[in-house]
mmCIF file of C-alpha atoms and ligand atoms in Angstrom:
data_model
loop_
_atom_site.group_PDB
_atom_site.id
_atom_site.type_symbol
_atom_site.label_atom_id
_atom_site.label_comp_id
_atom_site.label_asym_id
_atom_site.label_seq_id
_atom_site.Cartn_x
_atom_site.Cartn_y
_atom_site.Cartn_z
ATOM 1 C CA MET A 1 -13.278 6.839 11.805
ATOM 2 C CA ASN A 2 -12.876 3.561 12.458
ATOM 3 C CA ALA A 3 -14.225 3.099 15.749
ATOM 4 C CA ARG A 4 -12.666 0.042 16.623
ATOM 5 C CA SER A 5 -9.250 1.761 17.332
ATOM 6 C CA GLN A 6 -9.936 5.137 16.281
ATOM 7 C CA LYS A 7 -7.982 5.494 13.204
ATOM 8 C CA LYS A 8 -8.777 6.432 9.673
ATOM 9 C CA HIS A 9 -8.895 3.559 6.779
ATOM 10 C CA LEU A 10 -6.617 4.118 3.783
ATOM 11 C CA VAL A 11 -7.096 2.955 0.306
ATOM 12 C CA ALA A 12 -4.626 3.644 -2.711
ATOM 13 C CA ALA A 13 -4.777 2.991 -5.733
ATOM 14 C CA ASN A 14 -1.633 1.021 -7.349
ATOM 15 C CA TRP A 15 -1.579 1.790 -11.047
ATOM 16 C CA LYS A 16 1.591 -0.161 -11.796
ATOM 17 C CA MET A 17 3.359 0.204 -15.108
ATOM 18 C CA ASN A 18 -0.135 1.617 -16.585
ATOM 19 C CA GLY A 19 -1.547 4.687 -17.705
ATOM 20 C CA SER A 20 -0.754 7.053 -21.242
ATOM 21 C CA ARG A 21 -0.176 10.739 -20.197
ATOM 22 C CA THR A 22 -3.548 11.523 -22.033
ATOM 23 C CA GLY A 23 -5.535 8.734 -20.651
ATOM 24 C CA SER A 24 -4.161 9.504 -17.348
ATOM 25 C CA ALA A 25 -4.840 12.975 -17.495
ATOM 26 C CA ASP A 26 -8.974 11.887 -18.197
ATOM 27 C CA LEU A 27 -8.579 9.380 -15.143
ATOM 28 C CA LEU A 28 -7.005 11.831 -12.734
ATOM 29 C CA GLN A 29 -10.113 14.062 -13.759
ATOM 30 C CA SER A 30 -12.447 11.581 -13.136
ATOM 31 C CA LEU A 31 -11.268 10.751 -9.659
ATOM 32 C CA VAL A 32 -10.975 14.336 -8.798
ATOM 33 C CA ASP A 33 -14.262 14.640 -9.839
ATOM 34 C CA LYS A 34 -15.426 11.762 -7.822
ATOM 35 C CA LEU A 35 -13.302 11.701 -4.659
ATOM 36 C CA GLY A 36 -11.894 14.980 -4.836
ATOM 37 C CA THR A 37 -13.523 16.466 -1.665
ATOM 38 C CA GLY A 38 -12.431 13.331 0.229
ATOM 39 C CA ARG A 39 -14.236 11.819 3.045
ATOM 40 C CA ALA A 40 -13.564 12.415 6.474
ATOM 41 C CA GLU A 41 -12.865 8.849 7.866
ATOM 42 C CA VAL A 42 -10.795 7.652 4.963
ATOM 43 C CA ASP A 43 -7.021 8.825 3.736
ATOM 44 C CA LEU A 44 -7.118 8.405 -0.435
ATOM 45 C CA VAL A 45 -3.864 7.792 -2.197
ATOM 46 C CA ILE A 46 -2.909 7.652 -5.659
ATOM 47 C CA CYS A 47 0.393 5.840 -7.021
ATOM 48 C CA PRO A 48 1.008 6.338 -10.836
ATOM 49 C CA PRO A 49 4.240 5.189 -12.231
ATOM 50 C CA SER A 50 6.991 7.616 -12.082
ATOM 51 C CA ILE A 51 6.751 9.579 -15.033
ATOM 52 C CA LEU A 52 3.465 10.335 -14.678
ATOM 53 C CA ILE A 53 4.388 11.517 -10.897
ATOM 54 C CA PRO A 54 4.520 15.364 -11.861
ATOM 55 C CA LEU A 55 1.241 15.688 -14.148
ATOM 56 C CA SER A 56 -0.838 14.003 -11.306
ATOM 57 C CA GLU A 57 0.662 16.494 -8.859
ATOM 58 C CA GLN A 58 -0.574 18.979 -10.753
ATOM 59 C CA SER A 59 -4.054 17.249 -11.141
ATOM 60 C CA LEU A 60 -3.908 16.575 -7.408
ATOM 61 C CA ARG A 61 -2.650 19.680 -5.837
ATOM 62 C CA ASP A 62 -5.957 21.198 -4.445
ATOM 63 C CA SER A 63 -7.950 17.531 -3.753
ATOM 64 C CA ALA A 64 -7.871 15.615 -0.933
ATOM 65 C CA LEU A 65 -6.576 12.816 -2.988
ATOM 66 C CA ALA A 66 -2.690 12.543 -1.958
ATOM 67 C CA LEU A 67 0.033 11.159 -4.007
ATOM 68 C CA GLY A 68 2.328 7.934 -3.609
ATOM 69 C CA ALA A 69 5.075 6.811 -5.747
ATOM 70 C CA GLN A 70 5.108 3.070 -6.259
ATOM 71 C CA ASN A 71 9.221 2.700 -5.774
ATOM 72 C CA LEU A 72 12.306 4.406 -4.516
ATOM 73 C CA TYR A 73 15.887 3.861 -4.304
ATOM 74 C CA PRO A 74 17.563 4.481 -0.886
ATOM 75 C CA GLU A 75 20.497 7.021 -1.772
ATOM 76 C CA PRO A 76 19.515 11.078 -2.388
ATOM 77 C CA SER A 77 21.372 11.049 -5.695
ATOM 78 C CA GLY A 78 24.593 9.195 -7.607
ATOM 79 C CA ALA A 79 25.461 7.058 -10.077
ATOM 80 C CA PHE A 80 21.981 4.620 -9.923
ATOM 81 C CA THR A 81 21.004 4.508 -13.541
ATOM 82 C CA GLY A 82 17.394 4.136 -13.966
ATOM 83 C CA GLU A 83 16.268 5.172 -10.385
ATOM 84 C CA ILE A 84 14.319 7.502 -8.596
ATOM 85 C CA SER A 85 15.470 8.815 -5.075
ATOM 86 C CA PRO A 86 13.351 9.949 -2.304
ATOM 87 C CA PRO A 87 14.196 13.995 -2.756
ATOM 88 C CA MET A 88 13.127 13.339 -6.204
ATOM 89 C CA LEU A 89 9.813 11.874 -4.781
ATOM 90 C CA THR A 90 9.798 14.761 -2.321
ATOM 91 C CA GLU A 91 10.067 17.537 -4.533
ATOM 92 C CA TYR A 92 6.486 16.596 -6.337
ATOM 93 C CA SER A 93 4.654 16.344 -3.097
ATOM 94 C CA VAL A 94 5.016 12.603 -2.989
ATOM 95 C CA LYS A 95 3.256 11.676 0.524
ATOM 96 C CA TYR A 96 3.583 7.781 0.538
ATOM 97 C CA VAL A 97 5.750 5.061 -1.247
ATOM 98 C CA ILE A 98 4.925 1.368 -1.445
ATOM 99 C CA VAL A 99 8.396 -0.516 -0.742
ATOM 100 C CA GLY A 100 8.457 -4.288 -1.243
ATOM 101 C CA HIS A 101 5.402 -4.946 -3.487
ATOM 102 C CA SER A 102 6.084 -8.394 -4.591
ATOM 103 C CA GLU A 103 6.332 -7.625 -8.042
ATOM 104 C CA ARG A 104 9.397 -5.923 -6.838
ATOM 105 C CA ARG A 105 10.394 -8.821 -4.484
ATOM 106 C CA ARG A 106 10.064 -11.496 -7.298
ATOM 107 C CA THR A 107 10.465 -9.761 -10.648
ATOM 108 C CA PHE A 108 13.384 -7.269 -9.623
ATOM 109 C CA GLY A 109 14.764 -9.482 -6.994
ATOM 110 C CA GLU A 110 14.366 -7.085 -3.871
ATOM 111 C CA THR A 111 15.384 -9.052 -0.968
ATOM 112 C CA ASN A 112 13.778 -8.560 2.554
ATOM 113 C CA GLU A 113 17.056 -6.348 3.603
ATOM 114 C CA LEU A 114 16.641 -4.250 0.505
ATOM 115 C CA VAL A 115 13.528 -3.757 1.339
ATOM 116 C CA ALA A 116 13.766 -2.743 4.833
ATOM 117 C CA VAL A 117 16.346 -0.084 3.695
ATOM 118 C CA LYS A 118 13.682 1.314 1.332
ATOM 119 C CA PHE A 119 11.605 1.768 4.248
ATOM 120 C CA LYS A 120 13.683 3.693 6.335
ATOM 121 C CA ALA A 121 15.174 5.776 3.333
ATOM 122 C CA ALA A 122 10.895 6.880 3.017
ATOM 123 C CA GLN A 123 10.716 7.925 6.700
ATOM 124 C CA GLU A 124 14.139 9.936 6.698
ATOM 125 C CA HIS A 125 12.682 11.645 3.834
ATOM 126 C CA SER A 126 9.232 11.997 5.672
ATOM 127 C CA MET A 127 7.365 10.130 3.393
ATOM 128 C CA ILE A 128 5.212 7.295 4.777
ATOM 129 C CA PRO A 129 6.354 3.753 3.579
ATOM 130 C CA ILE A 130 3.369 1.219 2.782
ATOM 131 C CA LEU A 131 5.240 -1.980 3.142
ATOM 132 C CA CYS A 132 3.889 -4.783 1.239
ATOM 133 C CA VAL A 133 3.998 -8.544 2.674
ATOM 134 C CA GLY A 134 2.889 -11.723 1.641
ATOM 135 C CA GLU A 135 3.297 -15.269 0.753
ATOM 136 C CA THR A 136 3.135 -17.318 -2.288
ATOM 137 C CA LEU A 137 0.431 -20.111 -3.391
ATOM 138 C CA GLU A 138 3.594 -22.494 -2.661
ATOM 139 C CA GLU A 139 4.496 -21.084 0.615
ATOM 140 C CA ARG A 140 0.801 -21.304 1.528
ATOM 141 C CA GLU A 141 0.004 -24.272 0.597
ATOM 142 C CA SER A 142 3.235 -25.629 2.624
ATOM 143 C CA GLY A 143 1.638 -23.726 5.754
ATOM 144 C CA SER A 144 4.660 -21.351 6.010
ATOM 145 C CA THR A 145 2.542 -18.341 5.630
ATOM 146 C CA ARG A 146 3.495 -16.832 9.172
ATOM 147 C CA ASP A 147 7.166 -17.711 9.027
ATOM 148 C CA VAL A 148 7.560 -15.835 5.664
ATOM 149 C CA VAL A 149 4.950 -12.881 6.537
ATOM 150 C CA GLY A 150 7.059 -12.680 9.991
ATOM 151 C CA ALA A 151 10.407 -12.765 8.482
ATOM 152 C CA GLN A 152 9.663 -9.995 6.415
ATOM 153 C CA LEU A 153 8.296 -7.970 9.020
ATOM 154 C CA GLY A 154 11.150 -8.802 10.903
ATOM 155 C CA THR A 155 13.840 -7.566 9.145
ATOM 156 C CA VAL A 156 12.122 -4.014 8.866
ATOM 157 C CA LEU A 157 11.446 -4.156 12.422
ATOM 158 C CA ALA A 158 15.439 -5.131 12.660
ATOM 159 C CA GLY A 159 16.610 -2.005 10.942
ATOM 160 C CA SER A 160 13.936 0.596 11.775
ATOM 161 C CA GLY A 161 12.241 -0.652 15.210
ATOM 162 C CA ILE A 162 8.611 -0.570 16.080
ATOM 163 C CA HIS A 163 8.381 2.967 16.483
ATOM 164 C CA ALA A 164 8.745 3.283 12.948
ATOM 165 C CA PHE A 165 5.419 1.420 12.347
ATOM 166 C CA ALA A 166 3.861 4.573 14.098
ATOM 167 C CA ALA A 167 4.300 6.406 10.750
ATOM 168 C CA ALA A 168 4.062 3.191 8.397
ATOM 169 C CA VAL A 169 1.369 1.409 6.535
ATOM 170 C CA VAL A 170 1.233 -2.427 5.998
ATOM 171 C CA ALA A 171 -0.320 -3.930 3.110
ATOM 172 C CA TYR A 172 -0.899 -7.637 2.655
ATOM 173 C CA GLU A 173 -0.942 -9.050 -0.354
ATOM 174 C CA PRO A 174 -1.240 -12.716 -0.767
ATOM 175 C CA VAL A 175 0.981 -13.200 -4.092
ATOM 176 C CA TRP A 176 -1.521 -16.065 -5.458
ATOM 177 C CA ALA A 177 -4.761 -13.420 -4.951
ATOM 178 C CA ILE A 178 -2.528 -10.351 -7.122
ATOM 179 C CA GLY A 179 -3.880 -9.863 -10.420
ATOM 180 C CA THR A 180 -5.388 -13.224 -10.149
ATOM 181 C CA GLY A 181 -9.098 -12.399 -9.885
ATOM 182 C CA LYS A 182 -8.567 -15.045 -6.583
ATOM 183 C CA THR A 183 -9.388 -12.839 -3.770
ATOM 184 C CA ALA A 184 -8.092 -14.208 -0.618
ATOM 185 C CA SER A 185 -11.318 -14.912 1.726
ATOM 186 C CA ALA A 186 -12.650 -12.443 4.276
ATOM 187 C CA GLU A 187 -11.332 -14.961 6.711
ATOM 188 C CA GLN A 188 -8.179 -15.720 5.286
ATOM 189 C CA ALA A 189 -6.707 -12.076 5.017
ATOM 190 C CA GLN A 190 -8.392 -11.333 8.222
ATOM 191 C CA GLU A 191 -6.052 -14.319 10.231
ATOM 192 C CA VAL A 192 -3.026 -12.621 8.549
ATOM 193 C CA HIS A 193 -3.907 -9.260 9.434
ATOM 194 C CA SER A 194 -4.210 -10.325 13.041
ATOM 195 C CA PHE A 195 -1.210 -12.304 13.136
ATOM 196 C CA ILE A 196 0.653 -8.998 11.399
ATOM 197 C CA ARG A 197 -1.068 -6.749 14.403
ATOM 198 C CA SER A 198 -0.109 -9.842 16.936
ATOM 199 C CA THR A 199 3.213 -9.694 15.945
ATOM 200 C CA LEU A 200 4.019 -5.930 16.350
ATOM 201 C CA ALA A 201 1.685 -5.931 19.788
ATOM 202 C CA GLU A 202 4.430 -8.133 21.462
ATOM 203 C CA GLN A 203 6.600 -5.491 21.031
ATOM 204 C CA ASP A 204 4.571 -1.957 21.146
ATOM 205 C CA PRO A 205 0.602 -2.868 21.873
ATOM 206 C CA ASN A 206 -0.224 1.197 21.364
ATOM 207 C CA ILE A 207 1.222 1.367 18.013
ATOM 208 C CA ALA A 208 0.206 -2.190 16.679
ATOM 209 C CA SER A 209 -3.455 -1.131 17.775
ATOM 210 C CA LYS A 210 -2.958 2.307 15.456
ATOM 211 C CA LEU A 211 -0.998 0.867 12.731
ATOM 212 C CA ARG A 212 -2.877 0.698 9.370
ATOM 213 C CA ILE A 213 -3.213 -2.864 7.835
ATOM 214 C CA ILE A 214 -4.540 -2.671 4.567
ATOM 215 C CA TYR A 215 -5.644 -5.487 1.776
ATOM 216 C CA GLY A 216 -4.627 -5.997 -1.502
ATOM 217 C CA GLY A 217 -5.266 -8.910 -4.096
ATOM 218 C CA SER A 218 -7.862 -8.837 -6.711
ATOM 219 C CA VAL A 219 -10.317 -6.242 -4.696
ATOM 220 C CA LYS A 220 -12.925 -4.942 -6.485
ATOM 221 C CA SER A 221 -16.394 -3.168 -5.785
ATOM 222 C CA ALA A 222 -18.286 -6.813 -5.014
ATOM 223 C CA ASN A 223 -16.115 -8.475 -2.314
ATOM 224 C CA ALA A 224 -14.635 -4.985 -0.955
ATOM 225 C CA GLU A 225 -17.412 -4.307 1.638
ATOM 226 C CA GLN A 226 -16.942 -7.985 2.851
ATOM 227 C CA LEU A 227 -12.917 -7.333 3.371
ATOM 228 C CA PHE A 228 -13.422 -4.031 4.785
ATOM 229 C CA ALA A 229 -15.559 -5.255 7.409
ATOM 230 C CA GLN A 230 -13.119 -7.409 8.928
ATOM 231 C CA ALA A 231 -11.472 -6.434 12.368
ATOM 232 C CA ASP A 232 -7.947 -6.096 11.194
ATOM 233 C CA ILE A 233 -8.598 -4.765 7.923
ATOM 234 C CA ASP A 234 -8.230 -0.939 7.956
ATOM 235 C CA GLY A 235 -8.539 -0.278 3.863
ATOM 236 C CA GLY A 236 -7.122 -1.892 0.525
ATOM 237 C CA LEU A 237 -4.445 -1.557 -1.825
ATOM 238 C CA ILE A 238 -5.860 -1.512 -5.198
ATOM 239 C CA GLY A 239 -4.312 -2.873 -8.211
ATOM 240 C CA GLY A 240 -6.276 -3.053 -11.670
ATOM 241 C CA ALA A 241 -9.547 -2.069 -10.077
ATOM 242 C CA SER A 242 -8.102 1.362 -9.504
ATOM 243 C CA LEU A 243 -7.618 2.111 -13.090
ATOM 244 C CA ASP A 244 -11.627 2.567 -13.540
ATOM 245 C CA ALA A 245 -12.671 5.341 -11.519
ATOM 246 C CA GLU A 246 -16.402 4.334 -11.037
ATOM 247 C CA GLU A 247 -15.027 0.937 -9.780
ATOM 248 C CA PHE A 248 -12.525 2.811 -7.740
ATOM 249 C CA THR A 249 -14.764 5.093 -5.970
ATOM 250 C CA LYS A 250 -17.258 2.086 -5.527
ATOM 251 C CA ILE A 251 -14.624 0.381 -3.240
ATOM 252 C CA CYS A 252 -13.683 3.744 -1.483
ATOM 253 C CA GLU A 253 -17.607 4.022 -0.659
ATOM 254 C CA SER A 254 -17.396 -0.014 0.758
ATOM 255 C CA LEU A 255 -15.796 1.215 3.437
ATOM 256 C CA PRO A 256 -17.799 0.527 6.919
HETATM 257 P P1 PGA B 1 -4.844 -6.217 -7.744
HETATM 258 O O1 PGA B 1 -2.929 -5.967 -7.516
HETATM 259 O O2 PGA B 1 -5.896 -5.455 -7.317
HETATM 260 O O3 PGA B 1 -4.843 -5.884 -9.569
HETATM 261 O O4 PGA B 1 -4.644 -7.547 -7.128
HETATM 262 C C1 PGA B 1 -3.069 -5.203 -6.156
HETATM 263 C C2 PGA B 1 -1.795 -5.034 -5.790
HETATM 264 O O5 PGA B 1 -0.906 -5.427 -6.718
HETATM 265 O O6 PGA B 1 -1.070 -3.892 -5.563
#
């Protein structure tokens, strides 16, 4: 348990569009072997590609590892070719769902408004959204990190209200650090995490202090400990390094 704020840390694996059926079964088995009994002070979440959710549900069923999705469409059913609805996810025991990942925002044109609607839909279906926010390199260099992250948060606040953050996770993922091998320094990350917490604290200090704000962007076992030691970093969203059970386990073990 994080003594600073009496909240559990959270580490989530974002497999992105990686993994075959057999390779994923092996990876899930290794994760269950290494982490399946869980740790009292951390919530562990695996977010496989949607097509691997049924397989993952079976593999993780009796373990302490929770299942997450990487995306959802904010309608219960209908003519939305290629999309996956909240009830389809919850039928497979999906507990968490990533919304607003920068790859969705940039490659698939998701706007702050759509992300806010997805956030709301996740909660309406009793899933915990992991809301990703973060700036591009250009935005950082032009000094607009706070404006960008503030607007990303602000649209969700406007749509769902501050109380929604009592059942959500925020992931700060600077776009320039994702999959690039360039991690934000612990100080750079802490600065933005603290900004996120204080922005939400203006509306409700209690909710803000209990909110899990996790960091993502080239986290690996070599840098996890330093990042997780920061006052406002409550865990991680792990991409590339989560595809290796041993490395992911080491990251989870780096929590204070
Ligand atoms: P990365 O991805 O760890 O491969 O940088 C993190 C993420 O995009 O969630």
